mmCIF file of C-alpha atoms in Angstrom:
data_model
loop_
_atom_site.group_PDB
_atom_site.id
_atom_site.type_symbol
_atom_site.label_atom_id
_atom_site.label_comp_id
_atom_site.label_asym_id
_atom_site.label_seq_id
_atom_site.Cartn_x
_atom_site.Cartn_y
_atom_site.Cartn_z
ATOM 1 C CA UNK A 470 0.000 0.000 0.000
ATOM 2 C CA UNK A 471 0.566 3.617 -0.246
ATOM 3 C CA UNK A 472 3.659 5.319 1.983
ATOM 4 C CA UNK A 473 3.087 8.696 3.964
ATOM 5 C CA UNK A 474 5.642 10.365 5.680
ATOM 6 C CA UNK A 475 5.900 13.514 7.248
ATOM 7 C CA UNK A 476 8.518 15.739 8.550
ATOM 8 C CA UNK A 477 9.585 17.790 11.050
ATOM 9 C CA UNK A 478 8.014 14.908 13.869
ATOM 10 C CA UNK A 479 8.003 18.142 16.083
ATOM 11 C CA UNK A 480 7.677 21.899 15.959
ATOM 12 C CA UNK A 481 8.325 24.330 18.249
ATOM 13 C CA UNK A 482 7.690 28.107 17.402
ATOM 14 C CA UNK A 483 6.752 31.221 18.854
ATOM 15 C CA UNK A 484 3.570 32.829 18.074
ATOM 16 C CA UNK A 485 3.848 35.184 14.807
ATOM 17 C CA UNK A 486 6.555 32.592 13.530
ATOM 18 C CA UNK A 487 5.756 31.361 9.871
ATOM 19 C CA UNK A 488 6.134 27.014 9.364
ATOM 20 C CA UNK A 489 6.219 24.611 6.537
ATOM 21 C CA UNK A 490 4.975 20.898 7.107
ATOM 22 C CA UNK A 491 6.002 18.735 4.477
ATOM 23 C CA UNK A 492 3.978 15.250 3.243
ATOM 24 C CA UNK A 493 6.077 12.860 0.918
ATOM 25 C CA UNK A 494 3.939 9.927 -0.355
ATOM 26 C CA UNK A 495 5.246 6.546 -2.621
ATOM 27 C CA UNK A 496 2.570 6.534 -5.032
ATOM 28 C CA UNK A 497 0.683 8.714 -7.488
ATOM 29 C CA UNK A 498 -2.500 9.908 -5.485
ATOM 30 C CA UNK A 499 -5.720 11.121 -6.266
ATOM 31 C CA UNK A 500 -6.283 13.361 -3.556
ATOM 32 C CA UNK A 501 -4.449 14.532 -0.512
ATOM 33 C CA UNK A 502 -6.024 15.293 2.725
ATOM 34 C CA UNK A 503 -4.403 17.572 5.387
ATOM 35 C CA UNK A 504 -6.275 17.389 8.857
ATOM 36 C CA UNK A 505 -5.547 19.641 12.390
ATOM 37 C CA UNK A 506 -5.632 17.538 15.529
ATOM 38 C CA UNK A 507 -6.746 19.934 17.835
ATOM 39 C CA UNK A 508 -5.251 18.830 21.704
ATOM 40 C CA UNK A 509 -9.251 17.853 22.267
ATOM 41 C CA UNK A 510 -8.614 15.184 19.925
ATOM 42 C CA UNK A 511 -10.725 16.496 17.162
ATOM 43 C CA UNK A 512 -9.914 16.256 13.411
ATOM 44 C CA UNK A 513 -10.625 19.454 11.684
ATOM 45 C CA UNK A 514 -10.320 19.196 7.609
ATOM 46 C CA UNK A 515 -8.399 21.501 6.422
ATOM 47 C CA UNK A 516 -7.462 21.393 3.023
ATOM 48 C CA UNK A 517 -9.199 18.578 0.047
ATOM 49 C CA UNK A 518 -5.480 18.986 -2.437
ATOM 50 C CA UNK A 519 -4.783 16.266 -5.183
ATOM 51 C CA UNK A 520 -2.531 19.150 -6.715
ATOM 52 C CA UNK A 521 -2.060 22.942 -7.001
ATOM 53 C CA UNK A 522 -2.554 25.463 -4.087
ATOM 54 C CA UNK A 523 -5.137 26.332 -1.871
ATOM 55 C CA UNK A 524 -5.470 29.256 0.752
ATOM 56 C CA UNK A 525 -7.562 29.157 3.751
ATOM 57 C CA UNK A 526 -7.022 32.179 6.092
ATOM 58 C CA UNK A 527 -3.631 31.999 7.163
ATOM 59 C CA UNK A 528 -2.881 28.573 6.231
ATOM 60 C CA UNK A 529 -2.388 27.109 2.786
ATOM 61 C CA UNK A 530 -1.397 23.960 0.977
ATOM 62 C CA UNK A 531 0.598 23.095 -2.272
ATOM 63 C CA UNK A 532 0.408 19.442 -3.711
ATOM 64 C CA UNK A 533 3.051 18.610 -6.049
ATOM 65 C CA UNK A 534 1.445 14.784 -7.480
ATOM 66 C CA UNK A 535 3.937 14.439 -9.806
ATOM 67 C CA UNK A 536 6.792 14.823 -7.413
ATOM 68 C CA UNK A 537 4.552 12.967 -4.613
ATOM 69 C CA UNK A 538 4.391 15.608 -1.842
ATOM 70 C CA UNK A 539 2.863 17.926 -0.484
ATOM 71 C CA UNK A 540 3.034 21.197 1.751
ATOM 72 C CA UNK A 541 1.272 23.130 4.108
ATOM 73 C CA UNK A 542 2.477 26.460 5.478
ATOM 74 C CA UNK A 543 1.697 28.487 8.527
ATOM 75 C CA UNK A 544 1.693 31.788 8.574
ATOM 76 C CA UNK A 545 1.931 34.372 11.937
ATOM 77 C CA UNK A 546 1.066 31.397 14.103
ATOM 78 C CA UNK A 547 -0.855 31.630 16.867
ATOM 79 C CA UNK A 548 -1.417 29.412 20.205
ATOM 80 C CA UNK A 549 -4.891 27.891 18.739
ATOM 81 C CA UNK A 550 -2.500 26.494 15.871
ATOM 82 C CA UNK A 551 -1.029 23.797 18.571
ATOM 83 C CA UNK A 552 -1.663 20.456 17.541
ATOM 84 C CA UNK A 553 -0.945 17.282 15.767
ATOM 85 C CA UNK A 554 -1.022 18.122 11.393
ATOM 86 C CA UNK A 555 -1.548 14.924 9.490
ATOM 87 C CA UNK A 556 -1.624 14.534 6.310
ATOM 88 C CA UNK A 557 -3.683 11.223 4.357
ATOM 89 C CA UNK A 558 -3.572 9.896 1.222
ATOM 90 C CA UNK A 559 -6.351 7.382 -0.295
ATOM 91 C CA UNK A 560 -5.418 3.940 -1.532
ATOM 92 C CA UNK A 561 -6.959 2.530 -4.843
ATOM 93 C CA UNK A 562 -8.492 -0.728 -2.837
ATOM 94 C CA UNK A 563 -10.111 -0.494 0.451
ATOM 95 C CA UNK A 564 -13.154 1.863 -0.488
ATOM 96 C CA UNK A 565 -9.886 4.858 -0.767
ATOM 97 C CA UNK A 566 -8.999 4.181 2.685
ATOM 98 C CA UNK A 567 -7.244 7.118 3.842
ATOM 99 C CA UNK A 568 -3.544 6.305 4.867
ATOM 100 C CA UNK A 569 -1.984 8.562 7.589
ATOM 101 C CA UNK A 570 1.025 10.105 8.298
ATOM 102 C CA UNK A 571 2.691 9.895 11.398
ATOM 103 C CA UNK A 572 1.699 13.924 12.111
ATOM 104 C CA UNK A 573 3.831 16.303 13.102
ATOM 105 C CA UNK A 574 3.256 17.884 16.501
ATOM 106 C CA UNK A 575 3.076 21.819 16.646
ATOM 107 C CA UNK A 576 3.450 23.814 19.901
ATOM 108 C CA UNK A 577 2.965 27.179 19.591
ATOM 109 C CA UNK A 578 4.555 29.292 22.372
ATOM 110 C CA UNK A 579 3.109 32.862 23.869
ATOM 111 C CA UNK B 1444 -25.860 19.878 8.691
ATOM 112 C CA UNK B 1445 -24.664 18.097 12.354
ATOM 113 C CA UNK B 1446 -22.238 16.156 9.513
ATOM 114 C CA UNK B 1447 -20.871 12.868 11.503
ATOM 115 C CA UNK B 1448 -21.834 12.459 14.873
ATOM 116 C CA UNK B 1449 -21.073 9.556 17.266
ATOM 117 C CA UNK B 1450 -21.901 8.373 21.424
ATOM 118 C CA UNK B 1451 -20.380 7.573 23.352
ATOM 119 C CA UNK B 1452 -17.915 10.021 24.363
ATOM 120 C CA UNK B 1453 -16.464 8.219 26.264
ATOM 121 C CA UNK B 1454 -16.400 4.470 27.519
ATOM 122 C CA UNK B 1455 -14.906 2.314 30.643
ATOM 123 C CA UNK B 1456 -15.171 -1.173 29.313
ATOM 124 C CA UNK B 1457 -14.019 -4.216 31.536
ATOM 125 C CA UNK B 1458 -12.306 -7.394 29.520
ATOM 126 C CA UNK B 1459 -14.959 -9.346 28.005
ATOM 127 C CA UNK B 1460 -17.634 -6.764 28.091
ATOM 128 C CA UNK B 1461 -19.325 -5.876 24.895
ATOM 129 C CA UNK B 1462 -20.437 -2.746 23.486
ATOM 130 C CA UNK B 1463 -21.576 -0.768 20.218
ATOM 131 C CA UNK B 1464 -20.283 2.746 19.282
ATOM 132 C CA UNK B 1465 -23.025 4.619 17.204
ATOM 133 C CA UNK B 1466 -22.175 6.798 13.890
ATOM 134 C CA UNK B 1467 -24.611 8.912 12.050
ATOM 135 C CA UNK B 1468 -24.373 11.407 9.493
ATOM 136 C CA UNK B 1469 -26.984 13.716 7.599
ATOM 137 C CA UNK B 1470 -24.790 14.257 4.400
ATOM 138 C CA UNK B 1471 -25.890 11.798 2.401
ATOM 139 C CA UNK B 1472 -22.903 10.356 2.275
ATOM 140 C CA UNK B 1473 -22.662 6.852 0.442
ATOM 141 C CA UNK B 1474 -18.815 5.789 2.016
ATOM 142 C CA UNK B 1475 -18.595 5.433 5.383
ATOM 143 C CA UNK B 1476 -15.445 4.367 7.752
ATOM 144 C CA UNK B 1477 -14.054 3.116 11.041
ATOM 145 C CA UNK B 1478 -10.732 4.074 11.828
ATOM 146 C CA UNK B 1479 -8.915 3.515 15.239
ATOM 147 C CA UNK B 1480 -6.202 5.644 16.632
ATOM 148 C CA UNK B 1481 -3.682 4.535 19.061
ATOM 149 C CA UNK B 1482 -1.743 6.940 20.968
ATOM 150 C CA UNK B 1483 1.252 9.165 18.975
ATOM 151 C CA UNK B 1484 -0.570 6.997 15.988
ATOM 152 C CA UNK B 1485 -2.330 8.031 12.783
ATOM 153 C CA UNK B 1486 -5.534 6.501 11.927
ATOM 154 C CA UNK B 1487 -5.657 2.943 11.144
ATOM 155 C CA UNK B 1488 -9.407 1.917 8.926
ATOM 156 C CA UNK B 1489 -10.973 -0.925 10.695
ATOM 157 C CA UNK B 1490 -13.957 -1.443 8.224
ATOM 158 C CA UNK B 1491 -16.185 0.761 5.969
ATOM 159 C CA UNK B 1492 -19.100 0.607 3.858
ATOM 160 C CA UNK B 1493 -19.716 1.822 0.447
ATOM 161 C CA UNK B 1494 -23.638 1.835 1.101
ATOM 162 C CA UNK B 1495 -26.700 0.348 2.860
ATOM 163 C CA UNK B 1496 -26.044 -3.333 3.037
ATOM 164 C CA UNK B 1497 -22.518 -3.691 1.584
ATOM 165 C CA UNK B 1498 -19.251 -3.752 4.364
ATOM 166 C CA UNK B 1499 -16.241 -4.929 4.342
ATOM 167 C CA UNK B 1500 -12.978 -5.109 6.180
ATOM 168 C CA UNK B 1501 -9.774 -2.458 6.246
ATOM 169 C CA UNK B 1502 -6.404 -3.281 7.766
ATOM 170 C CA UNK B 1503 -7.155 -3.950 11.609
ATOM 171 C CA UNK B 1504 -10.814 -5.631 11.544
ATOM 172 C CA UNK B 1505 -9.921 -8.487 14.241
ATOM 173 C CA UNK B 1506 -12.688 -8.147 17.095
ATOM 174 C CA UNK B 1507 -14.735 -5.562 15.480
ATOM 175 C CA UNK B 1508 -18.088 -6.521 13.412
ATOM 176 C CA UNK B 1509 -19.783 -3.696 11.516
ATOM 177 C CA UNK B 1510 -23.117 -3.538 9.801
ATOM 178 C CA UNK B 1511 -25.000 -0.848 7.704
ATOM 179 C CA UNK B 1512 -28.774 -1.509 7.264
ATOM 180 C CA UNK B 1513 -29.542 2.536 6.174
ATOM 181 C CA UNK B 1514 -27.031 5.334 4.464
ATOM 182 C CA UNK B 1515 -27.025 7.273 7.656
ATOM 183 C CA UNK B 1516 -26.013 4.650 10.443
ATOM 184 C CA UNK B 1517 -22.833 2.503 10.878
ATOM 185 C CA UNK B 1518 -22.305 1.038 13.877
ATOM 186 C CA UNK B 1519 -19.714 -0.491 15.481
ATOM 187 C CA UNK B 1520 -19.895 -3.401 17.801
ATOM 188 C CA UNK B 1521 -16.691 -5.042 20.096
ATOM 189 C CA UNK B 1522 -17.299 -8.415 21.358
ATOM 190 C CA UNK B 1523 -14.780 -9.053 24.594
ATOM 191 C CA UNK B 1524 -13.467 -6.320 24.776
ATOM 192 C CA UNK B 1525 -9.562 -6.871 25.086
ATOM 193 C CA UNK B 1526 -6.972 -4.428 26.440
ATOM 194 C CA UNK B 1527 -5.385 -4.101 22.814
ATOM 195 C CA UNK B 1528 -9.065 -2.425 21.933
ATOM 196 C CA UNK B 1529 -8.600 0.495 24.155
ATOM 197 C CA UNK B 1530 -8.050 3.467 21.652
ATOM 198 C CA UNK B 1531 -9.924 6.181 20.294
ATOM 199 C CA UNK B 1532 -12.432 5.397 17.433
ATOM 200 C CA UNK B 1533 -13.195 8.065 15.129
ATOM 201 C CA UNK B 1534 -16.080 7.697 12.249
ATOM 202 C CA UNK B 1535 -15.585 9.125 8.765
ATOM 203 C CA UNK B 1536 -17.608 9.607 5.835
ATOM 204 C CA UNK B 1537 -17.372 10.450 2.077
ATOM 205 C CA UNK B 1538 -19.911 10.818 -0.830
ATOM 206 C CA UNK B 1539 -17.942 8.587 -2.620
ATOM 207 C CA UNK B 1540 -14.682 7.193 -3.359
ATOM 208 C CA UNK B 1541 -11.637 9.558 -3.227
ATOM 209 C CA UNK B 1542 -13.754 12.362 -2.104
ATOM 210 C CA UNK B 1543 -13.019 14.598 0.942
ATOM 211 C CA UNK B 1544 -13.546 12.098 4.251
ATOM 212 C CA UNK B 1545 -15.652 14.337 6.932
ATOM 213 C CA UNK B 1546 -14.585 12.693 11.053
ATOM 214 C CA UNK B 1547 -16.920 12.931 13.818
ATOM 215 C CA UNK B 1548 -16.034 13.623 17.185
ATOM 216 C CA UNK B 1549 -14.574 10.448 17.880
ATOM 217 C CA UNK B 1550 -15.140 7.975 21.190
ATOM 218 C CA UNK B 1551 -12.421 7.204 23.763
ATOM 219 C CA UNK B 1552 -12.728 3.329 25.031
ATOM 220 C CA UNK B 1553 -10.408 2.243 27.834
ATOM 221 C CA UNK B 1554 -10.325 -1.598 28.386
ATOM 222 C CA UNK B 1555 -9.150 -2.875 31.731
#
């Protein structure tokens, strides 16, 4: 099945500090999902990216398929941005089956 | 729209116990998934459906049975409960295939 990796494992910034999170995958996708893990647990979507860019506030994504990654950057930070960012790519079998990332863990200091 | 809901929110199960956890969603979605997440994990699918009557199993199905008799409902049921089951469960659903997955809330089962 499909490979996701993710890198840095951990963040650490200060609030107004800008961030990229970077997604590799081993196949060709279809789509790429990018989710916030809020410290409640909850998985917010945040960006639906088989390729291009979207924005979305301060944060925004880039999907490269043909180079099989992905990125999502972070702009002026703030504490509410702490959290676990996956990202999740869909395999063929499975019903598309989302497979995760290990997320990379964001703490956003004051 | 609520989108995907689940209950419990929470759950103190003893080994051997059974239980079901609910998932609903008003989207009209025809997909719908079970995914577990163990601590500092991603998501691993358990099972999911691709509509009323039709399930089948993901990567970690072992002591889990699913069933989906209408689009909106997919429940989940454990039969005895083992300490390996204690993780968070979090319900997902998508129109179709290789659209944009929606999560609930998820439910956090300890097993002791």
């Amino acid at each position: 099945g499909i490979q996701v990796e993710q890198s840095p494992p951990d963040l650490i910034l200060q609030e107004g500090a800008n961030s990229t999170l970077r997604c590799n995958f081993s196949d060709s996708v279809n789509n790429l999902q990018w989710f916030h893990q809020n410290p409640w647990g909850q998985l917010i979507n945040l960006f639906y990216i088989p390729s291009g860019t979207k924005q979305n506030g301060r944060l925004s994504a880039t999907t490269v398929a043909t180079e099989r990654y992905s990125l999502l950057y972070i702009s002026s930070s703030q504490t509410t941005d702490s959290g676990v960012y996956f990202c999740a790519a869909p395999e063929e079998t499975s019903g598309s089956r989302l497979t995760f990332g290990e997320g990379t863990q964001l703490t956003v200091n004051p | 729209n609520a989108g995907v809901t689940q209950t419990p929110k929470f759950r103190i199960l003893k080994i051997g116990q059974s239980m079901t956890l609910q998932c609903t969603q008003d989207m009209n979605h025809n997909y719908m998934y079970w995914y577990r997440q163990d601590p500092g994990m991603g998501l691993k699918l358990i099972y999911y459906s691709v509509g009323a009557g039709i399930t089948d199993k993901g990567e970690v199905p072992n002591g889990y049975n699913v069933s989906r008799s209408t689009t909106e409902d997919f429940p989940l049921r454990l039969e005895l409960a083992a300490p390996s089951q204690t993780s968070v469960y979090f319900c997902a659903s998508s129109y179709y295939q290789r659209y944009e997955q929606y999560f609930g809330p998820g439910t956090r089962l300890t097993v002791t």
